[in-house]
Tab-separated table of C-alpha atoms in Angstrom:
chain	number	residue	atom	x	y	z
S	17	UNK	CA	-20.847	-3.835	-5.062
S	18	UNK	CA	-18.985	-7.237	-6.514
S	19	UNK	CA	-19.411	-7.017	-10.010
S	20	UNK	CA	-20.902	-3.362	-10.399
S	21	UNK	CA	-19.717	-0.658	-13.022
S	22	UNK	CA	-20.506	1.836	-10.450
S	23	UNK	CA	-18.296	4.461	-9.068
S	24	UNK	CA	-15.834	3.692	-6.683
S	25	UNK	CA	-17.215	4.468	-3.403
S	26	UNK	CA	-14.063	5.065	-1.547
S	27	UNK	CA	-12.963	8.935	-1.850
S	28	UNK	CA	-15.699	9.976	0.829
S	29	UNK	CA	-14.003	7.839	3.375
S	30	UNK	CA	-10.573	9.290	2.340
S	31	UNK	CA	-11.950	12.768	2.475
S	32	UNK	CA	-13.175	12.536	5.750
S	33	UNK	CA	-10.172	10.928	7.045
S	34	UNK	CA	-8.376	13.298	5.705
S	35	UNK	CA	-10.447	16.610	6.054
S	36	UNK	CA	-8.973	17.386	9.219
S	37	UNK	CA	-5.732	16.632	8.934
S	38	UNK	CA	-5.364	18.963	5.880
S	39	UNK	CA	-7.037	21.899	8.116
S	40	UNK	CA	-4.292	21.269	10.382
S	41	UNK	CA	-1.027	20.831	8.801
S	42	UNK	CA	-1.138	22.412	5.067
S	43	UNK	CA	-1.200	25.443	6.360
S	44	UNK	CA	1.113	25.374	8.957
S	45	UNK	CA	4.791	27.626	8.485
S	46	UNK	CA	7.605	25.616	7.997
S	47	UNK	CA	11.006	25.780	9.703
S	48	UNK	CA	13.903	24.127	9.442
S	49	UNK	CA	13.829	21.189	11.827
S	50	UNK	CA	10.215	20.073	10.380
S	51	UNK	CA	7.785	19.897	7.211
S	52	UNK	CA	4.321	21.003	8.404
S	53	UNK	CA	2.776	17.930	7.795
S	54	UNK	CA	3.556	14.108	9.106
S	55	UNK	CA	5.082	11.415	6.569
S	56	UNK	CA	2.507	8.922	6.994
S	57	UNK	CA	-0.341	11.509	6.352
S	58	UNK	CA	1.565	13.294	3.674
S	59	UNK	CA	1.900	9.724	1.907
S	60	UNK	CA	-1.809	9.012	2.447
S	61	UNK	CA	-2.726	12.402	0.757
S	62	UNK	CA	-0.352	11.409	-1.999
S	63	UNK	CA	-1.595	8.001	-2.415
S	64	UNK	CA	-5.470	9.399	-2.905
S	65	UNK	CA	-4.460	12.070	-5.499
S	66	UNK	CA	-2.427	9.658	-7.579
S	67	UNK	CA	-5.195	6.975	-7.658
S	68	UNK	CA	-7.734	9.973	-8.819
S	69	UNK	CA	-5.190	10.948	-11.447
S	70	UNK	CA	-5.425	7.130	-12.365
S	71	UNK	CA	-9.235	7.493	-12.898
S	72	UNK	CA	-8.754	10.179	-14.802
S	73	UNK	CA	-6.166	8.988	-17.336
S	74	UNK	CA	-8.237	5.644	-17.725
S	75	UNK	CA	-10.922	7.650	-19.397
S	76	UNK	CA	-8.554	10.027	-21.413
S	77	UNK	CA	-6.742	6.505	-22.319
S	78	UNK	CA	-9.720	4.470	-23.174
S	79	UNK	CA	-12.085	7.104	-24.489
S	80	UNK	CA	-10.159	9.674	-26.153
S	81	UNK	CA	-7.149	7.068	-26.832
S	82	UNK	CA	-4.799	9.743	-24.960
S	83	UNK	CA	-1.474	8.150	-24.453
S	84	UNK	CA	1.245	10.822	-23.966
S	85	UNK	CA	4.351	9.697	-22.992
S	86	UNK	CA	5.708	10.298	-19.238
S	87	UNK	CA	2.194	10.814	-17.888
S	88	UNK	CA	-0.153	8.784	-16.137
S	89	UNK	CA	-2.264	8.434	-19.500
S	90	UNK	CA	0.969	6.354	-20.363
S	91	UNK	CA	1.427	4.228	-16.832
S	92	UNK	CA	-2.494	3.450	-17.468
S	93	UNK	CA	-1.919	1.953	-20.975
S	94	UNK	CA	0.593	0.015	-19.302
S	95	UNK	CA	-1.721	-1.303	-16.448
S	96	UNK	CA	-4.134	-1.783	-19.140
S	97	UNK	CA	-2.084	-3.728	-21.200
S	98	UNK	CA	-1.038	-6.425	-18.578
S	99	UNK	CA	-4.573	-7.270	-17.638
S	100	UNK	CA	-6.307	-10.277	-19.003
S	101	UNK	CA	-8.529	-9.711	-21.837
S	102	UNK	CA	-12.169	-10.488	-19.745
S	103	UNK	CA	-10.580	-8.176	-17.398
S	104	UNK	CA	-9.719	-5.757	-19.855
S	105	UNK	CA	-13.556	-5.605	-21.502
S	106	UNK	CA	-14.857	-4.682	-17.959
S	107	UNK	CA	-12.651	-2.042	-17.325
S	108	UNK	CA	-13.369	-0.783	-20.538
S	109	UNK	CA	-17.008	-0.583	-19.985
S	110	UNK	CA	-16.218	0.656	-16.994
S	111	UNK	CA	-14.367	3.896	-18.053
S	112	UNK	CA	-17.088	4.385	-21.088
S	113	UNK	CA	-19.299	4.867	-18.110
S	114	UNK	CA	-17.441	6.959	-16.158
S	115	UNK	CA	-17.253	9.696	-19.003
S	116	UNK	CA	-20.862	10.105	-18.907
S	117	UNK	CA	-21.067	10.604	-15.189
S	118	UNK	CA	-22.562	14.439	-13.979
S	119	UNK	CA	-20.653	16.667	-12.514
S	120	UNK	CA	-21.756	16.394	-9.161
S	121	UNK	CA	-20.432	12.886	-9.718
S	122	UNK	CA	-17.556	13.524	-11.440
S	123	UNK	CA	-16.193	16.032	-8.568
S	124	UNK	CA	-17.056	13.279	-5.757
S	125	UNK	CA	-14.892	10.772	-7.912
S	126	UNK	CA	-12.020	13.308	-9.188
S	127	UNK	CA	-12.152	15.907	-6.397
S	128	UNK	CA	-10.040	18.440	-7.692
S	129	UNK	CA	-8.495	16.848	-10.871
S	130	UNK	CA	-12.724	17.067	-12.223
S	131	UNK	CA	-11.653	20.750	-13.027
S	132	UNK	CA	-8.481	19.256	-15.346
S	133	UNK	CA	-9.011	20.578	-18.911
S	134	UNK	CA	-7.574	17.337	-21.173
S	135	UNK	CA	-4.942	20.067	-22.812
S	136	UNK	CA	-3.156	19.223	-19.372
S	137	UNK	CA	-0.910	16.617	-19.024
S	138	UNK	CA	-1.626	13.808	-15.650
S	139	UNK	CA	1.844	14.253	-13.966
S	140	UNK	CA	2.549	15.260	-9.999
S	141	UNK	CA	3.136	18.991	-11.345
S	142	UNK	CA	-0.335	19.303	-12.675
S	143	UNK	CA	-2.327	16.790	-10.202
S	144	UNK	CA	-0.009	16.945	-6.609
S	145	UNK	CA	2.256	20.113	-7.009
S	146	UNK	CA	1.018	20.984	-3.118
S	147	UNK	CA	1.987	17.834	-2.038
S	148	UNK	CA	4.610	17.271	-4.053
S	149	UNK	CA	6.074	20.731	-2.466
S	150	UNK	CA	5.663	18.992	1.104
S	151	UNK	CA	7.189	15.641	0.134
S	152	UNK	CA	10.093	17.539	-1.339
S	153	UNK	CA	10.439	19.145	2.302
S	154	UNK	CA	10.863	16.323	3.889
S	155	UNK	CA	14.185	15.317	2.038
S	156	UNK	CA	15.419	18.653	3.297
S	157	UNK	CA	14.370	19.342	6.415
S	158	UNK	CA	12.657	15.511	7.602
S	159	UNK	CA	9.820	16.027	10.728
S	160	UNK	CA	9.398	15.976	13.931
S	161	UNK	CA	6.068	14.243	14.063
S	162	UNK	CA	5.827	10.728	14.465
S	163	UNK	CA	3.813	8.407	12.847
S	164	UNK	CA	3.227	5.426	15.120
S	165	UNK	CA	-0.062	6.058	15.272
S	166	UNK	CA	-0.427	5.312	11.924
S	167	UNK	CA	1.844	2.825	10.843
S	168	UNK	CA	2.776	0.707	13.967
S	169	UNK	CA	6.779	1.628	13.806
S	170	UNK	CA	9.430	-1.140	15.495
S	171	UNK	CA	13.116	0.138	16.576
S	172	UNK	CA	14.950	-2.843	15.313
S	173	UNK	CA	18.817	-2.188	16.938
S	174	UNK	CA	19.564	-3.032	20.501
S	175	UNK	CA	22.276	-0.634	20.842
S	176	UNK	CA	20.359	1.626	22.601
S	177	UNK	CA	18.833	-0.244	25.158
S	178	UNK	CA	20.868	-1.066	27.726
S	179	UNK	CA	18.802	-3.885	29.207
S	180	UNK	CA	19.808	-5.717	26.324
S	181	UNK	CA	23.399	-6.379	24.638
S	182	UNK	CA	23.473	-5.747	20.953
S	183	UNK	CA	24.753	-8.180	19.030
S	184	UNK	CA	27.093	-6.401	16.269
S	185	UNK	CA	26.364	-8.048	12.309
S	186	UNK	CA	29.370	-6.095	10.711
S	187	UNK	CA	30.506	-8.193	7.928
S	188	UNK	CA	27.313	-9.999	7.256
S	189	UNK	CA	25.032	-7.290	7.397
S	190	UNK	CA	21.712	-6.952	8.126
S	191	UNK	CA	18.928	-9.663	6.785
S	192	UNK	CA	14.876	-8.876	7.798
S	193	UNK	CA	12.246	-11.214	6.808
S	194	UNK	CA	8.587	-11.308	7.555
S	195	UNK	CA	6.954	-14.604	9.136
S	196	UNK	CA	3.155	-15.501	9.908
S	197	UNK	CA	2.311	-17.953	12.578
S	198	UNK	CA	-1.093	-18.152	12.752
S	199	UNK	CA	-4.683	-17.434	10.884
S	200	UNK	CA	-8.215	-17.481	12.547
S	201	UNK	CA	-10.859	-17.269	10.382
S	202	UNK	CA	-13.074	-15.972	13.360
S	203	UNK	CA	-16.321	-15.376	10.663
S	204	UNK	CA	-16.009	-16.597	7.482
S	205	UNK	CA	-17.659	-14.554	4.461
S	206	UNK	CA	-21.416	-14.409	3.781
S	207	UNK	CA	-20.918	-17.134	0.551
S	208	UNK	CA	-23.956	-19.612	-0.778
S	209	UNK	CA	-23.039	-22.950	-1.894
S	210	UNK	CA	-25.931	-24.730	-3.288
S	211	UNK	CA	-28.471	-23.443	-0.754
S	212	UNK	CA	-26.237	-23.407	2.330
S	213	UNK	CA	-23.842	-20.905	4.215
S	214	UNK	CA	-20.306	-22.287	2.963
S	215	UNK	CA	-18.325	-21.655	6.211
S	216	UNK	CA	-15.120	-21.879	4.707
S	217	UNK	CA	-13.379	-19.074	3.201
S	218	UNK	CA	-9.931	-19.554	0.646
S	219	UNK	CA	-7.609	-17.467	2.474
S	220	UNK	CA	-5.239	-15.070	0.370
S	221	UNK	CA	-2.450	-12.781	1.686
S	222	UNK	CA	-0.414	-10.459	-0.223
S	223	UNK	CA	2.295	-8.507	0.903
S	224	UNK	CA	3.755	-5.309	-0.368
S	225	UNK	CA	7.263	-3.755	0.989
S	226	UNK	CA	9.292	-0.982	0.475
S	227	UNK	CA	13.243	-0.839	1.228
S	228	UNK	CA	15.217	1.841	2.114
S	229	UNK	CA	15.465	3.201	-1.255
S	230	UNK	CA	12.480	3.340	-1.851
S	231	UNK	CA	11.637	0.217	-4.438
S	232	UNK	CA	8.285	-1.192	-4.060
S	233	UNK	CA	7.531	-5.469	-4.223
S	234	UNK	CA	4.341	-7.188	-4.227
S	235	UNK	CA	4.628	-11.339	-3.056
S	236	UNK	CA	1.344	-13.393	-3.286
S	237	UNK	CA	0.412	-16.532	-0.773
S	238	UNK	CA	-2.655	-18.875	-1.026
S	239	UNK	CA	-2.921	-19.998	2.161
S	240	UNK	CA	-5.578	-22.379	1.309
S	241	UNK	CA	-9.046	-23.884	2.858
S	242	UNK	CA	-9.551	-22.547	6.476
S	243	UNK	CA	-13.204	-23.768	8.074
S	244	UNK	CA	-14.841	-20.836	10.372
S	245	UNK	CA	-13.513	-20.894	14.116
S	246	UNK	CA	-10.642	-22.506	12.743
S	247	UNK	CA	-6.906	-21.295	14.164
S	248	UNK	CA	-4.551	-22.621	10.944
S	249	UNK	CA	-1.175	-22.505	12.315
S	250	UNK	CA	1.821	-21.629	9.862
S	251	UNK	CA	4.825	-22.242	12.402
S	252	UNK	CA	6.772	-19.435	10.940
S	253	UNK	CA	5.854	-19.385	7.190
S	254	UNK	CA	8.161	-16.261	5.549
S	255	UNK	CA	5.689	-13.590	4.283
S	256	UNK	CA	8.791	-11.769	2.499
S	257	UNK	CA	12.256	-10.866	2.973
S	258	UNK	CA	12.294	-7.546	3.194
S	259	UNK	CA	16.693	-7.138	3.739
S	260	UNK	CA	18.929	-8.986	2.768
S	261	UNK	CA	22.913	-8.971	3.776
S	262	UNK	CA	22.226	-4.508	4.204
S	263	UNK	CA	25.881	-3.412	4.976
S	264	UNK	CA	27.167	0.158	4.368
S	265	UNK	CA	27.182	3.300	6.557
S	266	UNK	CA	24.126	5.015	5.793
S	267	UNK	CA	22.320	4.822	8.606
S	268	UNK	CA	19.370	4.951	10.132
S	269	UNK	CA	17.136	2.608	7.734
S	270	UNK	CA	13.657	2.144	7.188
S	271	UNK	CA	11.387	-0.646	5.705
S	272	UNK	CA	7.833	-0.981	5.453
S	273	UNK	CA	5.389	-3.392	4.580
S	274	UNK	CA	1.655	-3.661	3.923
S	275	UNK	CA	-0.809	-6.553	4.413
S	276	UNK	CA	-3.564	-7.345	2.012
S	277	UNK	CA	-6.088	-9.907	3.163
S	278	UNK	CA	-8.371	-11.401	0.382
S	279	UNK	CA	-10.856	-14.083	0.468
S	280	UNK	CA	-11.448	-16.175	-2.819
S	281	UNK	CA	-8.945	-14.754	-5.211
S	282	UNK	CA	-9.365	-15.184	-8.391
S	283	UNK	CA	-6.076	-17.213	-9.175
S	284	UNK	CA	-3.538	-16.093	-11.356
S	285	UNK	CA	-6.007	-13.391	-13.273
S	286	UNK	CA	-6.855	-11.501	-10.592
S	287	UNK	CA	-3.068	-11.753	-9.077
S	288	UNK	CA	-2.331	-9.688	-12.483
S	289	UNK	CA	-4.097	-7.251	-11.870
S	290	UNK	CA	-3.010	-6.728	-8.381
S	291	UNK	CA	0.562	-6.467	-9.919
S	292	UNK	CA	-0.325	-4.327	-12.609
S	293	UNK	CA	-1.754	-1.785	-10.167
S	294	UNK	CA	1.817	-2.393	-8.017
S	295	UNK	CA	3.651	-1.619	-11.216
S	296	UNK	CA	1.332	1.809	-11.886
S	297	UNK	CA	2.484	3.150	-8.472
S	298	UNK	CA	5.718	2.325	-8.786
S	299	UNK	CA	6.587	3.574	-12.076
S	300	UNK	CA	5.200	6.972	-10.001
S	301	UNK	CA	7.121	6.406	-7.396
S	302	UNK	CA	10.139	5.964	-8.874
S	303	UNK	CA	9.623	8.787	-11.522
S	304	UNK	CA	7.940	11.840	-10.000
S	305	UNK	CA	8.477	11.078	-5.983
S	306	UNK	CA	12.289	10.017	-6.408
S	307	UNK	CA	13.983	11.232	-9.759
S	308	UNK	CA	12.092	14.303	-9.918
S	309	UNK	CA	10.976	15.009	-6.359
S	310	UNK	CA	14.092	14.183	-4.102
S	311	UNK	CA	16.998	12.413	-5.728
S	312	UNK	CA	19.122	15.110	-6.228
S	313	UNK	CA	18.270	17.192	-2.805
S	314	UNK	CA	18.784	13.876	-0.826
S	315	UNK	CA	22.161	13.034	-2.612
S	316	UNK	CA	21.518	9.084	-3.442
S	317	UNK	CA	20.161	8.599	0.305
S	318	UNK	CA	16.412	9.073	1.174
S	319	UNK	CA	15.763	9.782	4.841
S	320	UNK	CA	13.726	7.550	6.654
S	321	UNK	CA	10.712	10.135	6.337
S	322	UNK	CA	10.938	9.830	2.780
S	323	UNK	CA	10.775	5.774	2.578
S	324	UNK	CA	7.429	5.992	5.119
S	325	UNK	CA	6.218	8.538	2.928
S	326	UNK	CA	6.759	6.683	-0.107
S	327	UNK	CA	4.876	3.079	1.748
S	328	UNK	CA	1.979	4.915	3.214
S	329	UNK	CA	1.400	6.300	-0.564
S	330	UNK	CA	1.583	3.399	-1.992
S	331	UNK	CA	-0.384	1.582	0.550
S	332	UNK	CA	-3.294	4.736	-0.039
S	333	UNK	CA	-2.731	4.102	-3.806
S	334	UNK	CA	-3.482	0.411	-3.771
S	335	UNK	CA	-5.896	0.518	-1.304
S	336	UNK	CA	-8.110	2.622	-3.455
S	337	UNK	CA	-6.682	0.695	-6.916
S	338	UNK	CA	-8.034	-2.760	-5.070
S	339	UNK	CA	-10.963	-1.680	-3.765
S	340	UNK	CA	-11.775	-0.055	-7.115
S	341	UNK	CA	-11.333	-3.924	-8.805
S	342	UNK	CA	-12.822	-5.910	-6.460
S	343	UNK	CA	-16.327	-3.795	-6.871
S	344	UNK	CA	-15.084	-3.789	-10.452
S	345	UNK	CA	-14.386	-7.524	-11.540
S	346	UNK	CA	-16.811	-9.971	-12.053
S	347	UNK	CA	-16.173	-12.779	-9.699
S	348	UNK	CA	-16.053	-13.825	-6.065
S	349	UNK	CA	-13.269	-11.751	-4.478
S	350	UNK	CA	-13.774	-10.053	-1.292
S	351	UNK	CA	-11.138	-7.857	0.098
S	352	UNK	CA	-10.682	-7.601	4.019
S	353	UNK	CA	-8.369	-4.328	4.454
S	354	UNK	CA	-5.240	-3.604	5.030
S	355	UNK	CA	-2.409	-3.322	7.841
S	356	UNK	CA	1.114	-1.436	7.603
S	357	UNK	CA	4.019	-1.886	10.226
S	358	UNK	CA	7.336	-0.266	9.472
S	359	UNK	CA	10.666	-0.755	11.244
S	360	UNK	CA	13.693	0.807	11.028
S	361	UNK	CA	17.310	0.372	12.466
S	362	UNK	CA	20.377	2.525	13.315
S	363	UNK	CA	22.480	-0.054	12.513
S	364	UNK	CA	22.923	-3.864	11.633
S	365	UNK	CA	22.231	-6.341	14.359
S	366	UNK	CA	21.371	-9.514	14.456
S	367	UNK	CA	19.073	-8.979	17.870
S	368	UNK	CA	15.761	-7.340	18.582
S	369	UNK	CA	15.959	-4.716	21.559
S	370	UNK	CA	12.287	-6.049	22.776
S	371	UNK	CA	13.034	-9.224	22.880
S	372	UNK	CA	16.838	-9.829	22.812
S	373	UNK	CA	16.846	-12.752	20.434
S	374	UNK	CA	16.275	-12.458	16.534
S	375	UNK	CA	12.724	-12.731	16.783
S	376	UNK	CA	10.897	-9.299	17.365
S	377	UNK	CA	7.657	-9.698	19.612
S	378	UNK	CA	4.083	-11.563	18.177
S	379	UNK	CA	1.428	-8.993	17.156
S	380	UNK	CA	-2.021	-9.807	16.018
S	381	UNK	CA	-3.496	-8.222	13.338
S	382	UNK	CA	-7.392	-8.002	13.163
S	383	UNK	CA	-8.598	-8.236	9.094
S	384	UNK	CA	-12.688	-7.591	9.020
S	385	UNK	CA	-14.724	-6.641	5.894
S	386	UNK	CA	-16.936	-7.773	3.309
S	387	UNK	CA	-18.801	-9.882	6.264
S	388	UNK	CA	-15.603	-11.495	7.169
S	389	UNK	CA	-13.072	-11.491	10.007
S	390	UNK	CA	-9.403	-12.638	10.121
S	391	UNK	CA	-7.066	-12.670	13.325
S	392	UNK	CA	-3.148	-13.418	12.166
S	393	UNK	CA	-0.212	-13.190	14.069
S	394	UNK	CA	2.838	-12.013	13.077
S	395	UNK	CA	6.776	-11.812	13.918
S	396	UNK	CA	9.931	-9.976	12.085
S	397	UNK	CA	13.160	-12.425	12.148
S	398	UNK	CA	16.810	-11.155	11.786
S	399	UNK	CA	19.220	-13.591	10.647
S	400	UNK	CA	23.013	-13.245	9.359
């Protein structure tokens, strides 16, 4: 759909990965010892409500010139504001459109926020107050469930393991960083370059992570030229440093971060308006999940739930805000998915249990879409 003023296409997929899950969990009693519904998922459901909210206030914003302050009518001007001004006449167009759309389409789009009168302001206790309710639960109470299905979780400290001696990193504290060591382009994307099949795709990662307290970073790489069939090896290459020098006594921490594989960016424009959708989500983050939602019942510390709560939505957020921009945009990108791993540690160390050394184990990660696949490998590093 490159270059279409159509309507996102993605909230049927989220509903029916989703569908279920809500059947199951929402209405489940809670006790004590859980919240009725995982982090991961919870942050997913999150992350899909926000980014409707986000459609939403982009027409109020551009069509009705709604801007009130502390809503997302407000976080959209900002987004708007930070995009390039060819950018900016596109998404303009686009949100005339989208005001004209039938019902029928509007619901599919908005799901429940279609029924939104505009006399209601877009914040989490008009467009998430269900899940909001949930999130909130899990600074009280945590879960039980875990999530490593979801979000492929690493137990960084060797203190438990008695195979391996932990290595203690009191007074230096803990430092995580994320390193890539190799990209296969095993199919390159379905480009035409003067009348023949251009086999080489301009690879593009960015990189999103979330510390323990919740703050959300975006970090761009061009990783350049690589031919079809080609293994490009990177020897280590730092994605991002996720920790750096962590000390104190509240543990156990978590940190996540999410993978975005792009083919043919469009330089520094389109890296602007990745970051401006980063900024949108965190400025809700950091205002309705945090401040509002859990600062004060968590005491200055959010439990590990809450920081895997707060990447998955994020990651859901931005996977529907990049999906939205790459059909939007007018220009060659082509957006491969996603991948999230989080890790978290009961204390510093400055050795991985699996492995005993500071280098966790490889994985591979598997990046296929718009006619393209990707194979990377990947390793976290602890250092002092």
């Amino acid at each position: 759909m490159r270059g279409a003023l159509a309507a996102p296409t993605w909230p049927t997929a989220f509903d029916a990965a989703h569908a279920q899950r809500r059947r199951k969990t929402m209405n489940t009693p809670r006790t004590r010892s859980q919240a009725t519904i995982d982090a991961h998922s919870l942050g997913a459901l999150l992350g899909e409500r926000y980014f409707r909210s986000f459609l939403l206030a982009g027409e109020r914003n551009i069509v009705q010139g709604l801007n009130r302050e502390g809503t997302d009518e407000a976080r959209f001007a900002s987004f708007y504001d930070r995009l390039p001004g060819d950018m900016q006449l596109q998404v303009k167009s686009y949100f005339q459109q989208q005001a004209g759309f039938a019902s029928p389409k509007r619901q599919r789009l908005l799901g429940p926020l279609s029924a939104v009168s505009s006399e209601q302001v877009l914040t989490t206790a008009t467009t998430a107050r269900d899940l909001i309710a949930e999130f909130e639960g899990l600074a009280r109470f945590g879960n039980m469930h875990s999530a490593t299905s979801h979000a492929k979780r690493h137990v960084g400290n060797a203190a438990t393991d008695q195979r391996i001696p932990s290595i203690s990193a009191s007074g230096h504290g803990l430092t995580l960083s994320l390193h890539l060591d190799s990209l296969r382009v095993d199919e390159s994307q379905d480009d035409w370059l003067f009348g023949r099949r251009n086999t080489t795709d301009e690879v593009r990662l960015a990189v999103m992570t979330v510390n323990p307290r919740g703050i959300i970073k975006m970090k761009h790489h061009n990783l350049g030229d690589i031919q079809e069939r080609q293994k490009m090896p990177f020897n280590g290459k730092r994605l991002a440093r996720l920790a750096q020098g962590v000390g104190g006594d509240d543990w156990p921490k978590r940190w996540s971060c999410v993978v975005y594989a792009w083919e043919r960016d469009g330089g520094r424009k389109q890296n602007k308006a990745l970051d401006a959708a980063v900024e949108h989500i965190r400025s809700v983050v950091s205002k309705e999940m945090i401040e509002d939602a859990v600062e004060a019942k968590s005491k200055g510390k959010l439990p590990p739930e809450v920081v895997e709560a707060i990447a998955s939505t994020a990651k859901s957020f931005l996977d529907g805000a990049f999906a939205w921009l790459a059909g939007l945009l007018r220009n060659d990108n082509d957006q491969l998915g996603s991948h999230q791993k989080d890790v978290e540690f009961t204390q510093p160390s400055l050795t991985w249990r699996s492995t005993g050394t500071s280098r966790s184990e490889q994985w591979a990660w598997q990046f296929k879409g718009s006619g393209g696949q990707w194979t990377t490998t990947m390793h976290w590093r602890l250092s002092s």
